[in-house]
Coordinates of C-alpha atoms in Angstrom, one line a residue:
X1 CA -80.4 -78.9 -112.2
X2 CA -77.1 -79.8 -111.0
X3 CA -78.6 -78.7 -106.8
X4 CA -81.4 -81.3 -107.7
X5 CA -79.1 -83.9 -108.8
X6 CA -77.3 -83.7 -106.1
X7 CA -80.1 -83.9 -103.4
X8 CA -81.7 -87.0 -105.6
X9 CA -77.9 -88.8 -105.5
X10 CA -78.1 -88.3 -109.2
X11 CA -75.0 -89.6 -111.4
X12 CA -73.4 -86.8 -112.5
X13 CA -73.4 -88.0 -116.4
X14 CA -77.2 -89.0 -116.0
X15 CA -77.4 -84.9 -114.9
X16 CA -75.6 -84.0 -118.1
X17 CA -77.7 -86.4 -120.3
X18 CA -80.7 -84.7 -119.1
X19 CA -79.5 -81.3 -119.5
X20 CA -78.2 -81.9 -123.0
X21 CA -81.5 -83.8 -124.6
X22 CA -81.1 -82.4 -127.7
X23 CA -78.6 -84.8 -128.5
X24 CA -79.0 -87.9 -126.1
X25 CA -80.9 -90.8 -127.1
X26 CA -83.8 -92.7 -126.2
X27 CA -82.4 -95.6 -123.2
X28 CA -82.9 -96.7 -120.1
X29 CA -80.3 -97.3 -117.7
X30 CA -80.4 -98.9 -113.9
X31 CA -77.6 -96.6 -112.6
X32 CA -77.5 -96.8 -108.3
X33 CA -80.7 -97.3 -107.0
X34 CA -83.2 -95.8 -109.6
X35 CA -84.0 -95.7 -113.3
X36 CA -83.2 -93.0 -116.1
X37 CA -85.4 -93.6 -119.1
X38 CA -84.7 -90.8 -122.0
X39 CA -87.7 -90.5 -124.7
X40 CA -88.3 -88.8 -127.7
X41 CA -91.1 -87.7 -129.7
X42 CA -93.1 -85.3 -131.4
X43 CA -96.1 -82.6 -130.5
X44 CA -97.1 -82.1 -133.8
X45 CA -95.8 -83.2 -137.3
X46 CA -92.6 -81.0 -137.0
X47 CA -91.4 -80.5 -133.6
X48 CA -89.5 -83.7 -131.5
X49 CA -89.2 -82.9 -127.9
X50 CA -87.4 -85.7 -125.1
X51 CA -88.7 -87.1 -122.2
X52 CA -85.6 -87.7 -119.5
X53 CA -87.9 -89.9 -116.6
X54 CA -85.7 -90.7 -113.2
X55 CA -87.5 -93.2 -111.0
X56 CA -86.3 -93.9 -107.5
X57 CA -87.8 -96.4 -105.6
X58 CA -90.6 -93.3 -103.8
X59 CA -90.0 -90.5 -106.2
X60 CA -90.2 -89.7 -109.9
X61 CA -88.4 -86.6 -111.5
X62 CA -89.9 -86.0 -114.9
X63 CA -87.5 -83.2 -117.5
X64 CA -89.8 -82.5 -121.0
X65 CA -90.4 -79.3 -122.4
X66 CA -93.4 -77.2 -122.3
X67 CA -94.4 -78.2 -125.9
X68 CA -94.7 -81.8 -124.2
X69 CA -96.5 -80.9 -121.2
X70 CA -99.4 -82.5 -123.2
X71 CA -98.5 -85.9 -122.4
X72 CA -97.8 -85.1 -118.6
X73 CA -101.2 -83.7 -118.2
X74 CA -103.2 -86.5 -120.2
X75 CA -101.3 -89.0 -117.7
X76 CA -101.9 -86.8 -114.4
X77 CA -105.6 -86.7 -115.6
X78 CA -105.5 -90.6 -114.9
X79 CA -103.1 -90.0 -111.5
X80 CA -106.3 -91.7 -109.2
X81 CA -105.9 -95.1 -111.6
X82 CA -102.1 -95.1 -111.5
X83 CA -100.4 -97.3 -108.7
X84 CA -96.5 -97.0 -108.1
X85 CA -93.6 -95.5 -110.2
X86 CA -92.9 -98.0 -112.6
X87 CA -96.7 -97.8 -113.5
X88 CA -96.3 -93.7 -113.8
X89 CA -93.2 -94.6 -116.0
X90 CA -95.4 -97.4 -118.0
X91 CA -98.4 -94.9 -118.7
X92 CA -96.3 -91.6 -119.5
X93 CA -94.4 -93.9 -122.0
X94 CA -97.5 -95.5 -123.5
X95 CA -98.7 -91.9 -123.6
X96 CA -95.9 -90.9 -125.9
X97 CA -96.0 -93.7 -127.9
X98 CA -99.7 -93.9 -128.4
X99 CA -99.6 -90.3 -129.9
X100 CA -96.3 -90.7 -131.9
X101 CA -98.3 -93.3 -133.9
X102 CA -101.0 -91.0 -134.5
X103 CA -98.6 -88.2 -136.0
X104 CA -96.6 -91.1 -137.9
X105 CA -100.1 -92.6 -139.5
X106 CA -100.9 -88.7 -140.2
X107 CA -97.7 -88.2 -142.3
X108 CA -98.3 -91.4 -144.2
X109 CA -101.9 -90.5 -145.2
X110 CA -100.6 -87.3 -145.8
X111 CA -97.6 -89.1 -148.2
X112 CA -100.0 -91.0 -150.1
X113 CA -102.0 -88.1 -151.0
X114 CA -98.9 -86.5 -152.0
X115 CA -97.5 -89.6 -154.1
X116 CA -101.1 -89.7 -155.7
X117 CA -101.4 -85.9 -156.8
X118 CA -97.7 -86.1 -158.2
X119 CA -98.6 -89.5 -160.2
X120 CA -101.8 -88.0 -161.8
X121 CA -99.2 -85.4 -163.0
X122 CA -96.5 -86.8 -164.4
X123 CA -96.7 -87.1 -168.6
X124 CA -97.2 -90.1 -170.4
X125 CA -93.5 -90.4 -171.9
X126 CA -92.4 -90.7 -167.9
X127 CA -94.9 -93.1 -166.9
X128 CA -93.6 -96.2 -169.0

């Protein structure tokens, strides 16, 4: 990671945030010449996984996880449609956050299931 830095003019902090996603958090920064956007989100209802997106102004490095490969291959799918790098950033972020409110509207349905099974349960002397 650090070879690749190097041979993309990478800052060396930018190198380190990327390498140690677990605990960076989500930004964007303009540092020399291109972009670093760091992402998070989930796969499923348990498991987060980051994004860490550099854009220069021909290129595009893209750092996830394989549990997030998802997202990079419903994006790629779409590659004809896509024109430019801020547009790849745009539609892999729009990915993310498109699915991240599916999961979240999941857990709430899920919550008020929950809340009504534990309210149809609780004895009278509680309830007043």
């Amino acid at each position: 990671m650090v070879k690749l830095g190097q041979q993309f003019g990478l800052h060396p902090l930018a190198v380190e945030n990327i390498m140690d996603d677990a605990t960076s958090q989500d930004m964007m920064e303009q540092i020399d010449g291109y972009a670093l956007v760091m992402y998070r989100t989930t796969t499923d209802m348990t498991t987060e996984t980051a994004f860490s997106i550099v854009v220069g102004s021909e290129w595009i490095l893209s750092f996830h996880t394989s549990a997030a490969q998802m997202h990079i291959d419903r994006v790629q799918k779409h590659s004809t449609e896509l024109h430019g790098s801020s547009f790849v950033v745009y539609a892999l972020i729009y990915e993310i956050t498109d699915w991240l409110t599916m999961t979240t509207t999941q857990i709430k349905h899920d919550v008020v299931q929950i809340d009504n099974i534990v309210m149809t349960q609780v004895p009278e002397e509680h309830t007043g």
